[in-house]
Short mmCIF file of C-alpha atoms in Angstrom, two decimals:
data_model
loop_
_atom_site.label_atom_id
_atom_site.label_comp_id
_atom_site.label_asym_id
_atom_site.label_seq_id
_atom_site.Cartn_x
_atom_site.Cartn_y
_atom_site.Cartn_z
CA MET L 1 -8.93 -3.51 -12.74
CA ARG L 2 -9.49 0.10 -13.63
CA VAL L 3 -8.37 1.55 -16.95
CA ARG L 4 -5.54 3.96 -16.11
CA PHE L 5 -5.31 7.36 -17.70
CA ALA L 6 -1.82 6.44 -18.90
CA GLU L 7 -3.34 3.48 -20.75
CA THR L 8 -5.58 5.65 -22.91
CA ASP L 9 -4.52 7.30 -26.15
CA ALA L 10 -5.52 10.32 -28.21
CA GLN L 11 -8.58 8.44 -29.53
CA GLY L 12 -9.86 8.72 -25.94
CA VAL L 13 -9.89 4.96 -25.43
CA ALA L 14 -7.51 2.38 -24.02
CA HIS L 15 -4.57 1.72 -26.32
CA ASN L 16 -4.54 -1.66 -28.05
CA ALA L 17 -1.25 -2.68 -26.40
CA SER L 18 -2.73 -2.13 -22.93
CA TYR L 19 -4.84 -5.25 -23.32
CA LEU L 20 -1.74 -7.43 -23.49
CA VAL L 21 -0.59 -5.90 -20.21
CA TRP L 22 -3.97 -6.68 -18.65
CA PHE L 23 -3.74 -10.26 -19.93
CA GLU L 24 -0.38 -10.50 -18.16
CA VAL L 25 -1.74 -9.08 -14.92
CA ALA L 26 -4.49 -11.71 -15.11
CA ARG L 27 -1.95 -14.51 -15.68
CA VAL L 28 0.03 -13.35 -12.66
CA GLU L 29 -3.10 -13.31 -10.50
CA TYR L 30 -4.08 -16.74 -11.83
CA LEU L 31 -0.71 -18.17 -10.79
CA ARG L 32 -0.94 -16.42 -7.42
CA ALA L 33 -4.38 -17.86 -6.75
CA HIS L 34 -3.73 -21.37 -7.99
CA ALA L 35 -0.06 -22.21 -8.13
CA GLY L 36 2.02 -20.29 -5.61
CA GLY L 37 2.69 -17.32 -7.84
CA TYR L 38 4.76 -16.46 -10.89
CA GLN L 39 7.79 -15.66 -8.77
CA ALA L 40 7.65 -19.25 -7.44
CA LEU L 41 8.02 -20.45 -11.01
CA ARG L 42 10.91 -18.07 -11.67
CA ASP L 43 12.54 -19.17 -8.40
CA THR L 44 12.79 -22.73 -9.75
CA GLY L 45 14.89 -21.47 -12.65
CA VAL L 46 12.04 -21.66 -15.14
CA GLU L 47 10.87 -18.74 -17.26
CA ALA L 48 7.66 -18.71 -19.24
CA LEU L 49 8.10 -17.09 -22.65
CA VAL L 50 5.27 -15.64 -24.67
CA LEU L 51 5.16 -17.30 -28.09
CA GLU L 52 1.98 -15.75 -29.47
CA SER L 53 -0.62 -13.19 -28.50
CA PHE L 54 -4.00 -12.47 -29.99
CA CYS L 55 -6.66 -9.98 -29.02
CA ARG L 56 -10.06 -9.20 -30.54
CA TYR L 57 -11.23 -5.73 -29.51
CA ARG L 58 -15.03 -5.53 -29.30
CA THR L 59 -15.98 -2.39 -27.38
CA PRO L 60 -13.40 0.34 -26.74
CA ALA L 61 -12.52 0.59 -23.05
CA ARG L 62 -12.46 4.10 -21.61
CA PHE L 63 -10.57 5.75 -18.79
CA ASP L 64 -11.69 4.52 -15.38
CA ASP L 65 -13.79 1.65 -16.77
CA LEU L 66 -13.82 -1.23 -14.29
CA LEU L 67 -12.81 -4.41 -16.11
CA HIS L 68 -12.77 -8.06 -15.15
CA VAL L 69 -10.42 -10.40 -16.96
CA HIS L 70 -11.68 -13.98 -16.97
CA THR L 71 -8.76 -16.33 -17.46
CA ARG L 72 -8.35 -20.01 -18.24
CA CYS L 73 -5.20 -22.02 -18.71
CA VAL L 74 -5.60 -24.70 -21.38
CA ASP L 75 -3.62 -27.13 -23.53
CA VAL L 76 -0.77 -27.85 -21.12
CA LYS L 77 1.45 -30.21 -23.13
CA GLY L 78 5.21 -30.71 -22.87
CA ALA L 79 6.77 -27.28 -22.54
CA ARG L 80 3.71 -25.51 -23.92
CA PHE L 81 0.58 -24.01 -22.43
CA ARG L 82 -1.97 -21.47 -23.43
CA TYR L 83 -4.15 -18.90 -21.70
CA GLU L 84 -7.53 -17.73 -22.90
CA TYR L 85 -8.98 -14.42 -21.73
CA SER L 86 -12.26 -12.63 -21.81
CA ILE L 87 -12.51 -9.02 -20.65
CA VAL L 88 -15.90 -7.91 -19.35
CA ARG L 89 -16.85 -4.46 -18.05
CA ASP L 90 -18.65 -4.29 -14.71
CA ASP L 91 -21.95 -3.60 -16.51
CA GLY L 92 -21.58 -6.95 -18.31
CA GLU L 93 -20.43 -5.56 -21.67
CA ALA L 94 -18.01 -7.91 -23.48
CA MET L 95 -14.98 -5.73 -24.22
CA ALA L 96 -12.40 -8.08 -25.68
CA GLU L 97 -11.12 -11.62 -25.77
CA GLY L 98 -7.86 -13.23 -26.70
CA PHE L 99 -5.22 -15.77 -25.97
CA THR L 100 -1.52 -16.06 -25.32
CA ALA L 101 0.62 -19.13 -26.07
CA HIS L 102 3.62 -19.87 -23.88
CA ALA L 103 6.60 -22.15 -23.48
CA CYS L 104 8.57 -22.92 -20.36
CA VAL L 105 12.30 -22.49 -20.79
CA ASP L 106 15.29 -22.95 -18.57
CA ALA L 107 16.15 -19.45 -17.31
CA GLN L 108 19.87 -19.93 -18.02
CA SER L 109 19.97 -21.76 -21.34
CA LEU L 110 16.59 -20.51 -22.63
CA ARG L 111 16.02 -24.08 -23.90
CA PRO L 112 12.47 -25.49 -23.69
CA THR L 113 11.73 -27.43 -20.55
CA ARG L 114 8.59 -29.33 -19.55
CA VAL L 115 5.98 -27.44 -17.58
CA PRO L 116 6.85 -28.48 -13.99
CA ASP L 117 4.57 -31.23 -12.70
CA TRP L 118 3.43 -29.20 -9.69
CA LEU L 119 2.29 -26.43 -12.05
CA ALA L 120 0.65 -28.76 -14.55
CA ASP L 121 -1.16 -30.50 -11.67
CA ALA L 122 -2.29 -27.20 -10.16
CA ILE L 123 -3.65 -26.05 -13.52
CA ALA L 124 -5.39 -29.39 -14.16
CA SER L 125 -6.98 -29.20 -10.75
CA VAL L 126 -8.28 -25.65 -11.23
CA GLU L 127 -9.55 -26.15 -14.73
CA SER L 128 -11.31 -29.45 -14.08
CA SER L 129 -13.14 -27.98 -11.09
CA SER L 130 -14.11 -24.82 -12.95
CA ALA L 131 -15.32 -26.94 -15.90
CA SER L 132 -17.46 -29.09 -13.67
CA SER L 133 -18.88 -26.13 -11.81
CA SER L 134 -19.98 -24.19 -14.87
CA MET G 1 12.09 11.46 -32.22
CA ARG G 2 8.43 11.34 -33.16
CA VAL G 3 5.68 11.27 -30.55
CA ARG G 4 4.10 7.82 -30.86
CA PHE G 5 0.35 7.37 -30.80
CA ALA G 6 0.83 4.95 -27.89
CA GLU G 7 2.51 7.78 -25.95
CA THR G 8 -0.55 10.03 -26.08
CA ASP G 9 -3.42 9.91 -23.64
CA ALA G 10 -7.10 10.81 -23.61
CA GLN G 11 -6.21 14.50 -23.24
CA GLY G 12 -4.90 14.21 -26.80
CA VAL G 13 -1.32 15.01 -25.79
CA ALA G 14 1.76 13.02 -24.83
CA HIS G 15 1.45 11.46 -21.39
CA ASN G 16 3.67 12.97 -18.69
CA ALA G 17 5.51 9.69 -18.10
CA SER G 18 6.53 9.51 -21.78
CA TYR G 19 8.99 12.35 -21.23
CA LEU G 20 11.04 10.22 -18.83
CA VAL G 21 11.23 7.54 -21.52
CA TRP G 22 12.45 10.15 -24.01
CA PHE G 23 15.06 11.34 -21.51
CA GLU G 24 16.28 7.77 -21.30
CA VAL G 25 16.41 7.34 -25.06
CA ALA G 26 18.50 10.53 -25.16
CA ARG G 27 20.87 9.21 -22.46
CA VAL G 28 21.34 6.00 -24.42
CA GLU G 29 22.12 7.94 -27.60
CA TYR G 30 24.48 10.21 -25.68
CA LEU G 31 26.41 7.18 -24.40
CA ARG G 32 26.40 5.63 -27.87
CA ALA G 33 27.78 8.81 -29.44
CA HIS G 34 30.36 9.61 -26.80
CA ALA G 35 31.26 6.62 -24.69
CA GLY G 36 30.83 3.30 -26.47
CA GLY G 37 27.22 2.80 -25.52
CA TYR G 38 25.18 1.94 -22.46
CA GLN G 39 25.61 -1.77 -23.07
CA ALA G 40 29.41 -1.22 -22.82
CA LEU G 41 28.84 0.13 -19.33
CA ARG G 42 26.62 -2.79 -18.38
CA ASP G 43 29.18 -5.22 -19.82
CA THR G 44 31.75 -3.99 -17.27
CA GLY G 45 29.43 -5.06 -14.47
CA VAL G 46 28.28 -1.54 -13.70
CA GLU G 47 24.66 -0.45 -13.67
CA ALA G 48 23.51 3.15 -13.57
CA LEU G 49 20.56 3.65 -11.27
CA VAL G 50 18.16 6.56 -11.52
CA LEU G 51 18.07 8.42 -8.19
CA GLU G 52 15.88 11.36 -9.15
CA SER G 53 13.90 12.63 -12.09
CA PHE G 54 12.38 16.01 -12.73
CA CYS G 55 10.45 17.36 -15.68
CA ARG G 56 8.87 20.75 -16.34
CA TYR G 57 6.20 20.51 -19.03
CA ARG G 58 5.88 23.75 -21.02
CA THR G 59 3.93 23.04 -24.19
CA PRO G 60 1.96 19.80 -24.56
CA ALA G 61 3.49 17.55 -27.21
CA ARG G 62 1.04 16.03 -29.68
CA PHE G 63 0.98 12.85 -31.69
CA ASP G 64 3.58 12.84 -34.48
CA ASP G 65 5.36 15.98 -33.23
CA LEU G 66 9.03 15.78 -34.12
CA LEU G 67 11.08 16.40 -30.98
CA HIS G 68 14.77 16.93 -30.34
CA VAL G 69 16.15 16.16 -26.90
CA HIS G 70 19.24 18.20 -26.10
CA THR G 71 21.27 16.40 -23.47
CA ARG G 72 24.20 17.30 -21.24
CA CYS G 73 25.95 15.20 -18.65
CA VAL G 74 27.08 17.26 -15.67
CA ASP G 75 28.34 16.96 -12.10
CA VAL G 76 30.27 13.71 -12.44
CA LYS G 77 31.58 13.12 -8.94
CA GLY G 78 32.35 9.83 -7.20
CA ALA G 79 29.55 7.42 -8.04
CA ARG G 80 27.17 10.19 -9.05
CA PHE G 81 26.33 12.02 -12.25
CA ARG G 82 23.50 14.00 -13.60
CA TYR G 83 21.86 14.61 -16.98
CA GLU G 84 20.09 17.76 -18.01
CA TYR G 85 17.61 17.75 -20.88
CA SER G 86 15.79 20.23 -23.02
CA ILE G 87 13.10 19.07 -25.44
CA VAL G 88 12.52 21.28 -28.45
CA ARG G 89 10.02 20.75 -31.25
CA ASP G 90 11.29 21.01 -34.83
CA ASP G 91 9.66 24.45 -35.17
CA GLY G 92 11.81 25.69 -32.27
CA GLU G 93 9.11 25.59 -29.59
CA ALA G 94 10.50 24.76 -26.12
CA MET G 95 8.40 21.79 -24.98
CA ALA G 96 9.98 20.67 -21.73
CA GLU G 97 13.15 20.49 -19.72
CA GLY G 98 14.34 18.38 -16.86
CA PHE G 99 17.08 16.40 -15.24
CA THR G 100 17.86 12.95 -13.94
CA ALA G 101 20.36 12.12 -11.20
CA HIS G 102 22.21 8.82 -11.29
CA ALA G 103 24.57 6.62 -9.35
CA CYS G 104 26.80 3.87 -10.65
CA VAL G 105 26.43 0.63 -8.74
CA ASP G 106 28.04 -2.76 -8.98
CA ALA G 107 25.58 -4.91 -10.92
CA GLN G 108 25.89 -7.80 -8.47
CA SER G 109 26.01 -6.14 -5.07
CA LEU G 110 24.10 -2.98 -6.06
CA ARG G 111 26.63 -1.06 -3.94
CA PRO G 112 27.77 2.36 -5.19
CA THR G 113 30.89 2.30 -7.30
CA ARG G 114 32.84 5.18 -8.83
CA VAL G 115 31.92 6.26 -12.34
CA PRO G 116 34.54 4.37 -14.41
CA ASP G 117 37.43 6.63 -15.44
CA TRP G 118 36.94 5.98 -19.15
CA LEU G 119 33.35 7.14 -18.85
CA ALA G 120 34.18 10.17 -16.70
CA ASP G 121 36.90 11.11 -19.19
CA ALA G 122 34.61 10.67 -22.17
CA ILE G 123 31.98 12.88 -20.54
CA ALA G 124 34.53 15.52 -19.54
CA SER G 125 35.85 15.58 -23.09
CA VAL G 126 32.39 16.00 -24.66
CA GLU G 127 31.16 18.60 -22.24
CA SER G 128 34.27 20.75 -22.31
CA SER G 129 34.25 20.84 -26.11
CA SER G 130 30.54 21.63 -26.27
CA ALA G 131 30.97 24.35 -23.67
CA SER G 132 33.78 25.98 -25.61
CA SER G 133 31.88 25.76 -28.88
CA SER G 134 28.67 27.32 -27.64
CA MET J 1 -0.95 -1.62 -6.07
CA ARG J 2 1.21 -4.46 -7.34
CA VAL J 3 4.23 -3.83 -9.56
CA ARG J 4 3.31 -5.29 -12.94
CA PHE J 5 5.77 -7.37 -14.93
CA ALA J 6 5.32 -4.95 -17.82
CA GLU J 7 6.49 -2.14 -15.51
CA THR J 8 9.87 -3.75 -14.89
CA ASP J 9 12.91 -3.34 -17.12
CA ALA J 10 16.05 -5.29 -17.93
CA GLN J 11 17.63 -4.14 -14.65
CA GLY J 12 15.03 -6.37 -13.00
CA VAL J 13 13.33 -3.48 -11.22
CA ALA J 14 10.43 -1.15 -11.92
CA HIS J 15 11.23 1.38 -14.64
CA ASN J 16 11.61 4.99 -13.48
CA ALA J 17 8.71 6.19 -15.64
CA SER J 18 6.33 3.71 -13.95
CA TYR J 19 6.39 5.80 -10.79
CA LEU J 20 4.75 8.72 -12.59
CA VAL J 21 1.98 6.37 -13.70
CA TRP J 22 1.52 5.23 -10.09
CA PHE J 23 1.38 8.86 -8.96
CA GLU J 24 -1.40 9.39 -11.48
CA VAL J 25 -3.32 6.32 -10.34
CA ALA J 26 -3.07 7.69 -6.80
CA ARG J 27 -4.38 11.12 -7.90
CA VAL J 28 -7.32 9.46 -9.62
CA GLU J 29 -8.14 7.47 -6.49
CA TYR J 30 -7.76 10.58 -4.36
CA LEU J 31 -10.28 12.42 -6.51
CA ARG J 32 -12.62 9.42 -6.47
CA ALA J 33 -12.48 9.17 -2.69
CA HIS J 34 -12.77 12.87 -1.94
CA ALA J 35 -14.18 14.84 -4.81
CA GLY J 36 -16.48 12.82 -7.05
CA GLY J 37 -13.77 11.54 -9.35
CA TYR J 38 -11.51 12.84 -12.09
CA GLN J 39 -14.15 12.23 -14.73
CA ALA J 40 -16.45 14.59 -12.78
CA LEU J 41 -13.83 17.29 -13.23
CA ARG J 42 -13.47 16.56 -16.94
CA ASP J 43 -17.26 16.56 -17.30
CA THR J 44 -17.35 20.21 -16.18
CA GLY J 45 -15.10 21.12 -19.10
CA VAL J 46 -12.00 21.46 -16.97
CA GLU J 47 -8.78 19.55 -17.59
CA ALA J 48 -5.91 19.34 -15.14
CA LEU J 49 -2.55 19.66 -16.86
CA VAL J 50 0.68 18.38 -15.37
CA LEU J 51 3.19 21.25 -15.14
CA GLU J 52 5.99 19.52 -13.27
CA SER J 53 6.87 16.11 -11.95
CA PHE J 54 9.59 15.04 -9.55
CA CYS J 55 10.46 11.66 -8.14
CA ARG J 56 13.23 10.55 -5.75
CA TYR J 57 13.87 6.82 -6.05
CA ARG J 58 15.06 5.30 -2.77
CA THR J 59 14.73 1.53 -2.97
CA PRO J 60 14.18 -0.18 -6.33
CA ALA J 61 10.72 -1.72 -6.56
CA ARG J 62 10.57 -5.25 -7.91
CA PHE J 63 7.99 -7.26 -9.79
CA ASP J 64 4.97 -8.11 -7.65
CA ASP J 65 5.97 -5.79 -4.79
CA LEU J 66 2.86 -4.48 -3.07
CA LEU J 67 3.05 -0.70 -2.88
CA HIS J 68 0.98 1.94 -1.12
CA VAL J 69 1.01 5.47 -2.49
CA HIS J 70 0.26 8.05 0.20
CA THR J 71 -1.09 11.19 -1.42
CA ARG J 72 -1.74 14.74 -0.29
CA CYS J 73 -3.06 17.66 -2.26
CA VAL J 74 -1.47 20.95 -1.21
CA ASP J 75 -1.05 24.56 -2.28
CA VAL J 76 -4.39 25.05 -4.02
CA LYS J 77 -4.17 28.63 -5.29
CA GLY J 78 -5.83 30.17 -8.34
CA ALA J 79 -5.54 27.69 -11.18
CA ARG J 80 -2.70 25.80 -9.52
CA PHE J 81 -2.44 22.86 -7.15
CA ARG J 82 0.15 20.34 -6.20
CA TYR J 83 0.23 16.71 -5.12
CA GLU J 84 2.82 15.16 -2.86
CA TYR J 85 3.40 11.41 -2.82
CA SER J 86 5.16 8.86 -0.74
CA ILE J 87 5.44 5.25 -1.91
CA VAL J 88 5.81 2.65 0.81
CA ARG J 89 6.13 -1.11 0.36
CA ASP J 90 3.86 -3.32 2.46
CA ASP J 91 6.80 -4.19 4.74
CA GLY J 92 7.16 -0.49 5.58
CA GLU J 93 10.17 0.22 3.34
CA ALA J 94 10.18 3.77 1.94
CA MET J 95 10.51 3.26 -1.81
CA ALA J 96 10.12 6.72 -3.32
CA GLU J 97 8.59 10.13 -2.90
CA GLY J 98 7.76 12.95 -5.22
CA PHE J 99 5.39 15.64 -6.30
CA THR J 100 3.45 16.81 -9.31
CA ALA J 101 2.35 20.39 -9.98
CA HIS J 102 -0.84 21.04 -11.90
CA ALA J 103 -2.96 23.75 -13.45
CA CYS J 104 -6.63 23.66 -14.28
CA VAL J 105 -7.38 24.72 -17.83
CA ASP J 106 -10.52 25.11 -19.86
CA ALA J 107 -10.77 21.91 -21.92
CA GLN J 108 -11.58 23.85 -25.11
CA SER J 109 -9.30 26.88 -24.97
CA LEU J 110 -6.60 25.30 -22.80
CA ARG J 111 -6.44 28.62 -20.96
CA PRO J 112 -5.89 28.56 -17.19
CA THR J 113 -9.04 28.56 -15.12
CA ARG J 114 -9.46 28.67 -11.34
CA VAL J 115 -9.68 25.36 -9.52
CA PRO J 116 -13.47 24.93 -9.20
CA ASP J 117 -14.73 25.92 -5.73
CA TRP J 118 -16.30 22.53 -5.08
CA LEU J 119 -12.95 20.88 -5.72
CA ALA J 120 -10.94 23.39 -3.68
CA ASP J 121 -13.43 22.96 -0.84
CA ALA J 122 -13.27 19.17 -1.02
CA ILE J 123 -9.48 19.24 -0.94
CA ALA J 124 -9.40 21.73 1.94
CA SER J 125 -11.81 19.57 3.89
CA VAL J 126 -9.76 16.37 3.38
CA GLU J 127 -6.41 17.91 4.08
CA SER J 128 -7.48 19.81 7.20
CA SER J 129 -8.99 16.66 8.71
CA SER J 130 -5.96 14.53 7.84
CA ALA J 131 -3.66 17.18 9.29
CA SER J 132 -5.55 17.27 12.56
CA SER J 133 -5.70 13.49 12.80
CA SER J 134 -2.00 12.86 12.27
CA MET K 1 13.92 1.33 -34.64
CA ARG K 2 15.98 0.64 -31.56
CA VAL K 3 14.59 -1.35 -28.63
CA ARG K 4 14.27 1.14 -25.78
CA PHE K 5 15.33 0.26 -22.26
CA ALA K 6 11.83 1.15 -21.10
CA GLU K 7 10.48 -1.52 -23.48
CA THR K 8 12.38 -4.34 -21.82
CA ASP K 9 11.18 -6.28 -18.79
CA ALA K 10 12.71 -8.26 -15.94
CA GLN K 11 13.29 -11.21 -18.29
CA GLY K 12 15.88 -8.96 -19.95
CA VAL K 13 14.02 -8.89 -23.25
CA ALA K 14 11.47 -6.64 -24.93
CA HIS K 15 8.03 -6.95 -23.36
CA ASN K 16 5.40 -8.67 -25.49
CA ALA K 17 3.16 -5.58 -25.56
CA SER K 18 6.00 -3.48 -27.04
CA TYR K 19 5.61 -5.28 -30.35
CA LEU K 20 2.09 -3.88 -30.78
CA VAL K 21 3.51 -0.39 -30.26
CA TRP K 22 6.15 -1.07 -32.93
CA PHE K 23 3.45 -2.32 -35.31
CA GLU K 24 1.66 0.98 -34.75
CA VAL K 25 4.79 3.03 -35.36
CA ALA K 26 5.21 1.10 -38.61
CA ARG K 27 1.59 1.79 -39.65
CA VAL K 28 2.09 5.48 -38.99
CA GLU K 29 5.26 5.53 -41.10
CA TYR K 30 3.50 3.58 -43.84
CA LEU K 31 0.73 6.17 -43.98
CA ARG K 32 3.27 8.98 -43.90
CA ALA K 33 5.24 7.49 -46.79
CA HIS K 34 2.29 6.51 -48.95
CA ALA K 35 -0.87 8.36 -48.05
CA GLY K 36 -0.23 11.77 -46.52
CA GLY K 37 0.01 10.57 -42.96
CA TYR K 38 -2.28 9.27 -40.23
CA GLN K 39 -3.11 12.78 -39.09
CA ALA K 40 -4.44 13.48 -42.61
CA LEU K 41 -6.88 10.63 -42.10
CA ARG K 42 -7.90 11.91 -38.68
CA ASP K 43 -8.30 15.42 -40.12
CA THR K 44 -11.03 14.13 -42.46
CA GLY K 45 -13.05 13.02 -39.44
CA VAL K 46 -12.19 9.37 -39.86
CA GLU K 47 -10.60 7.24 -37.16
CA ALA K 48 -9.13 3.81 -37.72
CA LEU K 49 -9.99 1.41 -34.93
CA VAL K 50 -7.99 -1.70 -34.15
CA LEU K 51 -10.29 -4.74 -34.30
CA GLU K 52 -7.72 -7.49 -33.84
CA SER K 53 -4.03 -7.90 -33.18
CA PHE K 54 -1.83 -10.97 -33.44
CA CYS K 55 1.86 -11.42 -32.87
CA ARG K 56 4.09 -14.50 -33.10
CA TYR K 57 7.30 -13.98 -31.11
CA ARG K 58 10.23 -15.93 -32.62
CA THR K 59 13.46 -14.57 -31.15
CA PRO K 60 13.40 -12.35 -28.05
CA ALA K 61 14.46 -8.80 -28.87
CA ARG K 62 16.98 -7.24 -26.49
CA PHE K 63 17.73 -3.71 -25.39
CA ASP K 64 19.29 -1.64 -28.17
CA ASP K 65 18.61 -4.22 -30.91
CA LEU K 66 18.05 -2.45 -34.21
CA LEU K 67 14.80 -3.68 -35.73
CA HIS K 68 13.14 -3.19 -39.08
CA VAL K 69 9.40 -3.61 -39.34
CA HIS K 70 8.30 -4.64 -42.83
CA THR K 71 4.70 -3.64 -43.34
CA ARG K 72 2.02 -4.41 -45.92
CA CYS K 73 -1.54 -3.22 -46.08
CA VAL K 74 -3.87 -5.89 -47.45
CA ASP K 75 -7.54 -6.78 -47.80
CA VAL K 76 -8.98 -3.28 -48.11
CA LYS K 77 -12.72 -3.89 -48.38
CA GLY K 78 -15.59 -1.64 -47.30
CA ALA K 79 -14.66 -0.18 -43.92
CA ARG K 80 -12.06 -2.87 -43.23
CA PHE K 81 -8.36 -3.24 -43.88
CA ARG K 82 -5.55 -5.25 -42.49
CA TYR K 83 -1.82 -4.81 -41.93
CA GLU K 84 0.74 -7.57 -41.94
CA TYR K 85 4.12 -7.11 -40.27
CA SER K 86 7.43 -8.84 -40.14
CA ILE K 87 10.10 -7.69 -37.68
CA VAL K 88 13.70 -8.41 -38.69
CA ARG K 89 16.86 -7.53 -36.75
CA ASP K 90 19.65 -5.77 -38.61
CA ASP K 91 21.62 -9.05 -38.76
CA GLY K 92 18.75 -10.63 -40.69
CA GLU K 93 17.27 -12.62 -37.80
CA ALA K 94 13.48 -12.99 -38.02
CA MET K 95 12.21 -11.71 -34.68
CA ALA K 96 8.43 -11.69 -34.97
CA GLU K 97 5.52 -11.37 -37.33
CA GLY K 98 1.90 -10.48 -36.92
CA PHE K 99 -1.12 -8.64 -38.19
CA THR K 100 -3.66 -6.07 -37.11
CA ALA K 101 -7.19 -5.78 -38.47
CA HIS K 102 -8.84 -2.36 -38.64
CA ALA K 103 -12.07 -0.59 -39.42
CA CYS K 104 -12.60 3.02 -40.40
CA VAL K 105 -15.21 4.77 -38.31
CA ASP K 106 -16.66 8.24 -38.27
CA ALA K 107 -14.80 10.07 -35.50
CA GLN K 108 -18.02 11.52 -34.06
CA SER K 109 -20.52 8.67 -34.28
CA LEU K 110 -17.96 5.83 -34.19
CA ARG K 111 -20.06 4.13 -36.88
CA PRO K 112 -18.23 2.20 -39.61
CA THR K 113 -17.46 4.21 -42.71
CA ARG K 114 -15.84 3.11 -45.97
CA VAL K 115 -12.09 3.45 -46.27
CA PRO K 116 -11.78 6.80 -48.11
CA ASP K 117 -11.12 6.33 -51.85
CA TRP K 118 -7.91 8.36 -51.76
CA LEU K 119 -6.55 6.04 -49.06
CA ALA K 120 -7.73 2.84 -50.75
CA ASP K 121 -6.19 4.05 -54.02
CA ALA K 122 -2.90 4.97 -52.34
CA ILE K 123 -2.71 1.54 -50.70
CA ALA K 124 -3.59 -0.27 -53.93
CA SER K 125 -0.91 1.67 -55.74
CA VAL K 126 1.80 0.88 -53.18
CA GLU K 127 0.95 -2.75 -52.79
CA SER K 128 0.65 -3.50 -56.50
CA SER K 129 4.04 -1.94 -57.17
CA SER K 130 5.71 -3.75 -54.27
CA ALA K 131 4.15 -7.03 -55.38
CA SER K 132 5.45 -6.64 -58.92
CA SER K 133 8.91 -5.68 -57.73
CA SER K 134 9.41 -8.60 -55.37
#
């Protein structure tokens, strides 16, 4: 994705909160590619809450930089799962990395609920194949 | 309100979309001061949609500028109403002005619904008194 | 572009300020496609300020909606120019339209400066060909 | 500060990236209260970069919630310093906590530069007095 002008700040670089938005865009694309999409999850009455976020900022991203967000889903266990991210500029520069920790909850009661089997299976399938291919 | 660092962009000034957020903050405070709050409106099953927004940017706002948003609610008619805004810096500089046009809708059906009488009355009461006092 | 989850609000639809960000993304892509990019303009010591913005919201955009922003640059005259936008969902639904008015300024003095000839020429070339082809 | 409508998302709660913006607002107020303000720092040709951010989300914040961000500056050493935050709703509910790690850099060269003595002294003075009083 391209760094938007609206995502920069008066230091001339992308604002630190923008990275969490990019992580989210990457999660959404991950679910679209591998598990029928985030809306599919929401349609089953399950919401995924964010429990924690972490980002290490290495090289400031600038307006119009072209960034790739590499994303893995790890540690699926009970209601919990975790994403790890690595943001790389198109010239190969490592820009940032981080993680987010999540819990599935029932959309009505907001009580924790197991990660649905179809999602856990989809994630296991993706991650085992990417592990074996790298 | 103070211009947040996150609201600035790489031009070193507040981003143009930030002004619409400030308009909204001003609407919320207007409803809190005069009509029991925006949440009170939502609690009656009525949502207020934004139909139009307009902003004229006069003087670029900078990080940490202290801004006042003067707000009037006008043209309440049927399901529609309209806010007018004027943003002034604490040194008196006119920074921007604009308006937003709204419609009340039923939160479930999203069909237009009349502005509730209690809200129309509250607005009429505020605006007539401010008109006579200025 | 896809509506990001971060761009939605508690009404379940895209926030009204998000549209101004999408307009900006469209301007940036317009300049990239037709005139060497926005950074090329900034590199010549010219900034483009936003003087006015207007948006009419027709159909609320929802998370993950795929939107196309049709963009025209019109009324290039002196330091001023103007963009017109139309946002259409991938199913053809008209979501919103609007405009932004701009002025070129010297990046140092912030004083108005004529739209550079190369940019005015590029815009004239694009817009005349699109007019004749539609 | 109040949770803005623009800061909520389609889950009906404040978006996870909003918390990093609130942390920043709190840092700015901390510097204003104790060390002449963030702009004072920038005016000396020093920028403070964000190296890391972390947030643990405990209770989802909702539109119009009134939040207090308790802020401490710790571990000032060389060019580095660190803020710790705790966000508490006005009813006493613990909403979130986190930290950000920073480095001072020269605004021109972006090379690390020691935290200015006047700032380090101001922080030491605040934090020692708050430690002894709690």
